[in-house]
């Protein structure tokens, strides 16, 4: 029977790109998603889709058996940082406790490879940039802590069982599938590039710049924006490496190793649209660091990961094309 890869949260933003990357590389993804924030329409019709919860042992066991699952990519979880501050237990439940359940299902069913969506939020406010994987992890919100706790679980599970993992610490993920097959569809977005393309297409009147007095070249916050398709490709490389080297586990940053300020991002949107966004200068948002940039040398050296879309204009173009498609043909 054909081997398959379980993709939790495969109907979400990053998960749906990973499904396409797996499929494009000849793997068989099987999606499980509870559709709380995901969209059924984000998953191609020919990919098996299981609607349900990652903590449902019976469902996971039946799915593993039915599809001959040999590895999992785990994207399901909650991702809104301010919400994690106001409702921390939701994050410790959805991100930490449910992942514990999922891991138990993996071990019981002999699924020995696991790729985990971790985050740069595990570092908190780094003392120096670029941020290397070995630097201190001091998350400043429950979202980051909930993910760091999962990294600790993974390390312990890998030491105890026939199991290896790769935790990828994402920096600022943006853009959409270059072929227009999926993108960032959640409403009420707060992330800069998504908000900016919504404003460019008239879904919002203006865009706020949160803080102009940061210790950066132009005073606005600097982030390392990574194209979602380059991130998805890193997951496929990770999968293949975990299978090839079953005794090795990995924790890698995923970013381009350089950053853009808010002003530079908005300038790129203006360039791509040949228009001018109305910008409102506002106070800093709580908890935002001046600059967050990855040191990506480990993933480049050890996985040979080579980004294809390290180009801010392209990231904006792809995000804009997806936003346009959502206006013309809303996803459900
Ligand atoms: N930002 C902004 N206006 C917005 C959204 C974000 O000025 O409407 C800034 C934010 O302060 C930060 C950067 O853009 O400096 C990236 O923020 P985002 O929320 O996209 O990601 P984060 O780095 O907070 O995860």
GROMACS .gro file of C-alpha atoms and ligand atoms in nm:
model
  357
    1UNK     CA    1   0.000   0.000   0.000
    2UNK     CA    2   0.116   0.351  -0.084
    3UNK     CA    3   0.276   0.542   0.206
    4UNK     CA    4   0.117   0.869   0.310
    5UNK     CA    5   0.194   1.180   0.512
    6UNK     CA    6  -0.053   1.317   0.765
    7UNK     CA    7  -0.088   1.696   0.746
    8UNK     CA    8  -0.268   1.840   1.049
    9UNK     CA    9  -0.411   2.185   0.983
   10UNK     CA   10  -0.377   2.119   0.611
   11UNK     CA   11  -0.673   2.345   0.537
   12UNK     CA   12  -0.496   2.643   0.695
   13UNK     CA   13  -0.258   2.898   0.547
   14UNK     CA   14   0.080   2.729   0.578
   15UNK     CA   15  -0.058   2.374   0.590
   16UNK     CA   16  -0.237   2.412   0.257
   17UNK     CA   17   0.090   2.522   0.094
   18UNK     CA   18   0.266   2.220   0.246
   19UNK     CA   19  -0.003   1.994   0.099
   20UNK     CA   20   0.070   2.136  -0.247
   21UNK     CA   21   0.447   2.106  -0.196
   22UNK     CA   22   0.409   1.740  -0.091
   23UNK     CA   23   0.184   1.665  -0.385
   24UNK     CA   24   0.415   1.845  -0.629
   25UNK     CA   25   0.707   1.634  -0.495
   26UNK     CA   26   0.523   1.306  -0.545
   27UNK     CA   27   0.416   1.242  -0.183
   28UNK     CA   28   0.062   1.153  -0.074
   29UNK     CA   29  -0.065   1.405   0.179
   30UNK     CA   30  -0.370   1.321   0.393
   31UNK     CA   31  -0.525   1.624   0.559
   32UNK     CA   32  -0.686   1.634   0.902
   33UNK     CA   33  -0.843   1.965   0.998
   34UNK     CA   34  -1.129   2.063   1.229
   35UNK     CA   35  -1.214   2.359   1.001
   36UNK     CA   36  -1.232   2.601   1.295
   37UNK     CA   37  -0.999   2.840   1.113
   38UNK     CA   38  -0.920   2.639   0.799
   39UNK     CA   39  -1.114   2.621   0.473
   40UNK     CA   40  -1.223   2.299   0.305
   41UNK     CA   41  -1.172   2.476  -0.028
   42UNK     CA   42  -0.801   2.530   0.050
   43UNK     CA   43  -0.739   2.156   0.002
   44UNK     CA   44  -0.746   2.015  -0.352
   45UNK     CA   45  -1.045   1.789  -0.413
   46UNK     CA   46  -0.824   1.486  -0.492
   47UNK     CA   47  -0.645   1.493  -0.153
   48UNK     CA   48  -0.808   1.275   0.117
   49UNK     CA   49  -0.963   1.501   0.379
   50UNK     CA   50  -1.056   1.400   0.734
   51UNK     CA   51  -1.262   1.649   0.929
   52UNK     CA   52  -1.184   1.613   1.296
   53UNK     CA   53  -0.964   1.681   1.592
   54UNK     CA   54  -0.595   1.598   1.632
   55UNK     CA   55  -0.662   1.489   1.993
   56UNK     CA   56  -0.914   1.224   1.883
   57UNK     CA   57  -0.705   0.908   1.931
   58UNK     CA   58  -0.960   0.682   1.763
   59UNK     CA   59  -0.980   0.902   1.455
   60UNK     CA   60  -0.602   0.940   1.427
   61UNK     CA   61  -0.542   0.565   1.468
   62UNK     CA   62  -0.804   0.481   1.207
   63UNK     CA   63  -0.656   0.741   0.968
   64UNK     CA   64  -0.301   0.613   1.016
   65UNK     CA   65  -0.413   0.260   0.943
   66UNK     CA   66  -0.640   0.344   0.652
   67UNK     CA   67  -0.381   0.550   0.465
   68UNK     CA   68  -0.054   0.387   0.577
   69UNK     CA   69   0.075   0.708   0.738
   70UNK     CA   70   0.451   0.705   0.798
   71UNK     CA   71   0.508   1.068   0.906
   72UNK     CA   72   0.321   1.379   1.014
   73UNK     CA   73   0.352   1.748   0.947
   74UNK     CA   74   0.181   1.928   1.232
   75UNK     CA   75   0.040   2.272   1.150
   76UNK     CA   76  -0.287   2.260   1.347
   77UNK     CA   77  -0.300   2.507   1.633
   78UNK     CA   78  -0.386   2.858   1.737
   79UNK     CA   79  -0.170   3.141   1.608
   80UNK     CA   80  -0.301   3.480   1.723
   81UNK     CA   81  -0.046   3.627   1.963
   82UNK     CA   82  -0.268   3.891   2.136
   83UNK     CA   83  -0.540   3.628   2.184
   84UNK     CA   84  -0.283   3.404   2.353
   85UNK     CA   85  -0.229   3.682   2.607
   86UNK     CA   86  -0.601   3.724   2.681
   87UNK     CA   87  -0.682   3.350   2.668
   88UNK     CA   88  -0.363   3.160   2.755
   89UNK     CA   89  -0.537   2.834   2.842
   90UNK     CA   90  -0.675   2.810   2.488
   91UNK     CA   91  -0.314   2.815   2.362
   92UNK     CA   92  -0.185   2.565   2.616
   93UNK     CA   93  -0.478   2.341   2.522
   94UNK     CA   94  -0.478   2.373   2.142
   95UNK     CA   95  -0.104   2.398   2.093
   96UNK     CA   96   0.053   2.207   2.381
   97UNK     CA   97  -0.202   1.961   2.524
   98UNK     CA   98  -0.347   1.855   2.191
   99UNK     CA   99   0.000   1.807   2.048
  100UNK     CA  100   0.075   1.582   2.345
  101UNK     CA  101  -0.230   1.374   2.248
  102UNK     CA  102  -0.126   1.367   1.884
  103UNK     CA  103   0.224   1.254   1.982
  104UNK     CA  104   0.076   0.974   2.190
  105UNK     CA  105  -0.121   0.863   1.884
  106UNK     CA  106   0.196   0.880   1.675
  107UNK     CA  107   0.392   0.663   1.919
  108UNK     CA  108   0.109   0.409   1.968
  109UNK     CA  109   0.069   0.375   1.592
  110UNK     CA  110   0.444   0.365   1.513
  111UNK     CA  111   0.448   0.689   1.314
  112UNK     CA  112   0.816   0.771   1.357
  113UNK     CA  113   0.872   1.108   1.186
  114UNK     CA  114   0.727   1.444   1.283
  115UNK     CA  115   0.767   1.794   1.144
  116UNK     CA  116   0.653   2.068   1.375
  117UNK     CA  117   0.552   2.431   1.308
  118UNK     CA  118   0.748   2.624   1.566
  119UNK     CA  119   0.808   2.994   1.576
  120UNK     CA  120   1.057   3.275   1.623
  121UNK     CA  121   0.829   3.375   1.912
  122UNK     CA  122   1.013   3.107   2.113
  123UNK     CA  123   1.309   3.351   2.135
  124UNK     CA  124   1.109   3.642   2.277
  125UNK     CA  125   1.303   3.965   2.236
  126UNK     CA  126   1.649   3.860   2.123
  127UNK     CA  127   1.949   4.052   2.262
  128UNK     CA  128   2.127   4.043   1.928
  129UNK     CA  129   2.033   3.977   1.566
  130UNK     CA  130   2.048   3.771   1.354
  131UNK     CA  131   1.899   3.510   1.585
  132UNK     CA  132   2.080   3.177   1.600
  133UNK     CA  133   1.901   2.857   1.710
  134UNK     CA  134   2.115   2.824   2.022
  135UNK     CA  135   2.034   3.168   2.157
  136UNK     CA  136   1.821   3.190   2.474
  137UNK     CA  137   1.453   3.106   2.443
  138UNK     CA  138   1.252   3.353   2.652
  139UNK     CA  139   0.907   3.379   2.494
  140UNK     CA  140   0.714   3.690   2.594
  141UNK     CA  141   0.364   3.556   2.525
  142UNK     CA  142   0.174   3.230   2.582
  143UNK     CA  143   0.177   3.157   2.207
  144UNK     CA  144   0.559   3.137   2.207
  145UNK     CA  145   0.561   2.941   2.534
  146UNK     CA  146   0.301   2.693   2.408
  147UNK     CA  147   0.524   2.618   2.107
  148UNK     CA  148   0.845   2.600   2.311
  149UNK     CA  149   0.679   2.351   2.547
  150UNK     CA  150   0.602   2.135   2.243
  151UNK     CA  151   0.967   2.152   2.136
  152UNK     CA  152   1.061   2.018   2.481
  153UNK     CA  153   0.808   1.735   2.448
  154UNK     CA  154   0.944   1.644   2.107
  155UNK     CA  155   1.298   1.626   2.236
  156UNK     CA  156   1.194   1.394   2.522
  157UNK     CA  157   0.978   1.175   2.298
  158UNK     CA  158   1.261   1.139   2.046
  159UNK     CA  159   1.497   1.031   2.327
  160UNK     CA  160   1.254   0.769   2.455
  161UNK     CA  161   1.101   0.622   2.138
  162UNK     CA  162   1.170   0.520   1.785
  163UNK     CA  163   1.089   0.869   1.662
  164UNK     CA  164   1.265   1.170   1.512
  165UNK     CA  165   1.147   1.523   1.447
  166UNK     CA  166   1.225   1.855   1.288
  167UNK     CA  167   1.101   2.175   1.452
  168UNK     CA  168   1.103   2.469   1.214
  169UNK     CA  169   1.100   2.810   1.379
  170UNK     CA  170   0.918   3.033   1.135
  171UNK     CA  171   0.997   3.402   1.106
  172UNK     CA  172   0.735   3.624   0.929
  173UNK     CA  173   0.550   3.409   0.679
  174UNK     CA  174   0.386   3.592   0.389
  175UNK     CA  175   0.284   3.560   0.023
  176UNK     CA  176   0.079   3.289  -0.147
  177UNK     CA  177   0.117   3.001  -0.388
  178UNK     CA  178   0.276   3.143  -0.706
  179UNK     CA  179   0.026   2.943  -0.914
  180UNK     CA  180  -0.267   3.094  -0.722
  181UNK     CA  181  -0.392   2.762  -0.581
  182UNK     CA  182  -0.403   2.873  -0.214
  183UNK     CA  183  -0.314   3.166   0.009
  184UNK     CA  184  -0.386   3.340   0.338
  185UNK     CA  185  -0.765   3.343   0.365
  186UNK     CA  186  -0.844   3.411   0.731
  187UNK     CA  187  -1.049   3.723   0.787
  188UNK     CA  188  -0.954   3.978   1.050
  189UNK     CA  189  -0.585   3.943   0.969
  190UNK     CA  190  -0.331   4.142   1.167
  191UNK     CA  191  -0.012   4.055   0.979
  192UNK     CA  192   0.147   4.343   0.794
  193UNK     CA  193   0.159   4.216   0.435
  194UNK     CA  194  -0.192   4.068   0.447
  195UNK     CA  195  -0.330   4.390   0.597
  196UNK     CA  196  -0.143   4.600   0.340
  197UNK     CA  197  -0.275   4.409   0.038
  198UNK     CA  198  -0.626   4.425   0.182
  199UNK     CA  199  -0.586   4.803   0.206
  200UNK     CA  200  -0.443   4.818  -0.147
  201UNK     CA  201  -0.756   4.644  -0.277
  202UNK     CA  202  -0.995   4.872  -0.087
  203UNK     CA  203  -1.093   4.623   0.185
  204UNK     CA  204  -0.954   4.876   0.436
  205UNK     CA  205  -0.930   5.254   0.414
  206UNK     CA  206  -0.574   5.285   0.539
  207UNK     CA  207  -0.291   5.108   0.711
  208UNK     CA  208  -0.143   5.179   1.054
  209UNK     CA  209   0.229   5.191   1.113
  210UNK     CA  210   0.279   5.076   1.469
  211UNK     CA  211   0.579   5.268   1.601
  212UNK     CA  212   0.819   5.503   1.424
  213UNK     CA  213   1.078   5.534   1.701
  214UNK     CA  214   1.234   5.189   1.691
  215UNK     CA  215   1.608   5.147   1.690
  216UNK     CA  216   1.614   5.073   1.316
  217UNK     CA  217   1.729   5.268   1.013
  218UNK     CA  218   1.395   5.439   0.944
  219UNK     CA  219   1.244   5.396   1.292
  220UNK     CA  220   0.985   5.133   1.193
  221UNK     CA  221   0.998   4.765   1.293
  222UNK     CA  222   1.214   4.528   1.090
  223UNK     CA  223   1.113   4.167   1.020
  224UNK     CA  224   1.243   3.873   0.817
  225UNK     CA  225   0.959   3.799   0.572
  226UNK     CA  226   0.970   3.451   0.419
  227UNK     CA  227   0.758   3.338   0.123
  228UNK     CA  228   0.518   3.064   0.232
  229UNK     CA  229   0.615   2.842  -0.063
  230UNK     CA  230   0.983   2.849   0.038
  231UNK     CA  231   0.872   2.752   0.387
  232UNK     CA  232   0.657   2.469   0.251
  233UNK     CA  233   0.956   2.343   0.050
  234UNK     CA  234   1.164   2.333   0.370
  235UNK     CA  235   0.905   2.095   0.519
  236UNK     CA  236   0.938   1.852   0.230
  237UNK     CA  237   1.318   1.853   0.264
  238UNK     CA  238   1.277   1.795   0.638
  239UNK     CA  239   1.046   1.499   0.575
  240UNK     CA  240   1.289   1.336   0.336
  241UNK     CA  241   1.582   1.390   0.572
  242UNK     CA  242   1.397   1.250   0.873
  243UNK     CA  243   1.319   0.933   0.679
  244UNK     CA  244   1.676   0.906   0.553
  245UNK     CA  245   1.836   0.965   0.898
  246UNK     CA  246   1.590   0.816   1.149
  247UNK     CA  247   1.819   0.874   1.447
  248UNK     CA  248   1.863   1.248   1.385
  249UNK     CA  249   1.634   1.532   1.490
  250UNK     CA  250   1.664   1.897   1.392
  251UNK     CA  251   1.562   2.244   1.508
  252UNK     CA  252   1.606   2.513   1.245
  253UNK     CA  253   1.515   2.874   1.186
  254UNK     CA  254   1.319   2.944   0.871
  255UNK     CA  255   1.377   3.290   0.733
  256UNK     CA  256   1.586   3.463   0.468
  257UNK     CA  257   1.846   3.608   0.704
  258UNK     CA  258   1.766   3.969   0.619
  259UNK     CA  259   1.480   4.202   0.694
  260UNK     CA  260   1.261   4.487   0.576
  261UNK     CA  261   1.112   4.771   0.776
  262UNK     CA  262   0.739   4.843   0.780
  263UNK     CA  263   0.807   5.145   0.557
  264UNK     CA  264   1.000   4.931   0.308
  265UNK     CA  265   0.716   4.677   0.296
  266UNK     CA  266   0.456   4.948   0.235
  267UNK     CA  267   0.680   5.104  -0.032
  268UNK     CA  268   0.691   4.764  -0.204
  269UNK     CA  269   0.310   4.742  -0.197
  270UNK     CA  270   0.289   5.093  -0.346
  271UNK     CA  271   0.539   4.994  -0.619
  272UNK     CA  272   0.358   4.674  -0.709
  273UNK     CA  273   0.014   4.839  -0.717
  274UNK     CA  274   0.139   5.169  -0.863
  275UNK     CA  275  -0.066   5.345  -0.600
  276UNK     CA  276  -0.018   5.502  -0.257
  277UNK     CA  277  -0.156   5.351   0.061
  278UNK     CA  278  -0.283   5.595   0.322
  279UNK     CA  279  -0.047   5.545   0.616
  280UNK     CA  280  -0.138   5.637   0.974
  281UNK     CA  281   0.145   5.675   1.219
  282UNK     CA  282   0.048   5.511   1.547
  283UNK     CA  283   0.214   5.420   1.877
  284UNK     CA  284   0.407   5.096   1.918
  285UNK     CA  285   0.215   4.774   1.967
  286UNK     CA  286   0.288   4.607   2.303
  287UNK     CA  287   0.565   4.349   2.294
  288UNK     CA  288   0.700   4.421   1.943
  289UNK     CA  289   1.078   4.394   1.918
  290UNK     CA  290   1.272   4.649   1.706
  291UNK     CA  291   1.404   4.390   1.465
  292UNK     CA  292   1.374   4.015   1.425
  293UNK     CA  293   1.600   3.849   1.170
  294UNK     CA  294   1.696   3.484   1.141
  295UNK     CA  295   2.035   3.330   1.114
  296UNK     CA  296   1.943   3.068   0.854
  297UNK     CA  297   2.286   2.915   0.806
  298UNK     CA  298   2.194   2.587   0.977
  299UNK     CA  299   1.902   2.495   0.750
  300UNK     CA  300   2.095   2.606   0.442
  301UNK     CA  301   2.402   2.404   0.532
  302UNK     CA  302   2.238   2.093   0.677
  303UNK     CA  303   1.935   2.064   0.447
  304UNK     CA  304   2.067   2.244   0.141
  305UNK     CA  305   1.751   2.458   0.152
  306UNK     CA  306   1.768   2.721  -0.122
  307UNK     CA  307   1.495   2.984  -0.126
  308UNK     CA  308   1.326   3.048  -0.461
  309UNK     CA  309   1.125   3.358  -0.371
  310UNK     CA  310   1.360   3.576  -0.167
  311UNK     CA  311   1.216   3.888  -0.329
  312UNK     CA  312   0.983   4.126  -0.144
  313UNK     CA  313   0.810   4.238  -0.466
  314UNK     CA  314   0.723   3.877  -0.548
  315UNK     CA  315   0.593   3.810  -0.198
  316UNK     CA  316   0.369   4.116  -0.228
  317UNK     CA  317   0.259   4.027  -0.583
  318UNK     CA  318   0.157   3.677  -0.480
  319UNK     CA  319  -0.023   3.801  -0.166
  320UNK     CA  320  -0.204   4.059  -0.377
  321UNK     CA  321  -0.306   3.807  -0.644
  322UNK     CA  322  -0.455   3.580  -0.377
  323UNK     CA  323  -0.639   3.872  -0.214
  324UNK     CA  324  -0.784   3.962  -0.554
  325UNK     CA  325  -0.897   3.605  -0.608
  326UNK     CA  326  -1.067   3.607  -0.263
  327UNK     CA  327  -1.266   3.914  -0.372
  328UNK     CA  328  -1.371   3.754  -0.700
  329UNK     CA  329  -1.425   3.404  -0.568
  330UNK     CA  330  -1.445   3.381  -0.185
  331UNK     CA  331  -1.312   3.060  -0.037
  332UNK     CA  332  -1.533   2.841   0.181
  333LIG     N1  333   0.276   4.627   1.168
  333LIG     C1  334   0.230   4.754   1.137
  333LIG     N2  335   0.100   4.767   1.097
  333LIG     C2  336   0.014   4.663   1.089
  333LIG     C3  337   0.062   4.533   1.118
  333LIG     C4  338   0.194   4.519   1.160
  333LIG     O1  339   0.304   4.853   1.145
  333LIG     O2  340  -0.104   4.682   1.053
  333LIG     C5  341   0.419   4.609   1.205
  333LIG     C6  342   0.444   4.545   1.340
  333LIG     O3  343   0.449   4.645   1.442
  333LIG     C7  344   0.579   4.477   1.317
  333LIG     C8  345   0.572   4.436   1.170
  333LIG     O4  346   0.473   4.519   1.111
  333LIG     O5  347   0.686   4.570   1.328
  333LIG     C9  348   0.529   4.289   1.150
  333LIG     O6  349   0.412   4.266   1.226
  333LIG     P1  350   0.322   4.138   1.203
  333LIG     O7  351   0.199   4.155   1.288
  333LIG     O8  352   0.300   4.119   1.058
  333LIG     O9  353   0.408   4.016   1.252
  333LIG     P2  354   0.485   3.990   1.392
  333LIG    O10  355   0.629   4.024   1.366
  333LIG    O11  356   0.422   4.076   1.497
  333LIG    O12  357   0.465   3.845   1.415
   0.00000   0.00000   0.00000
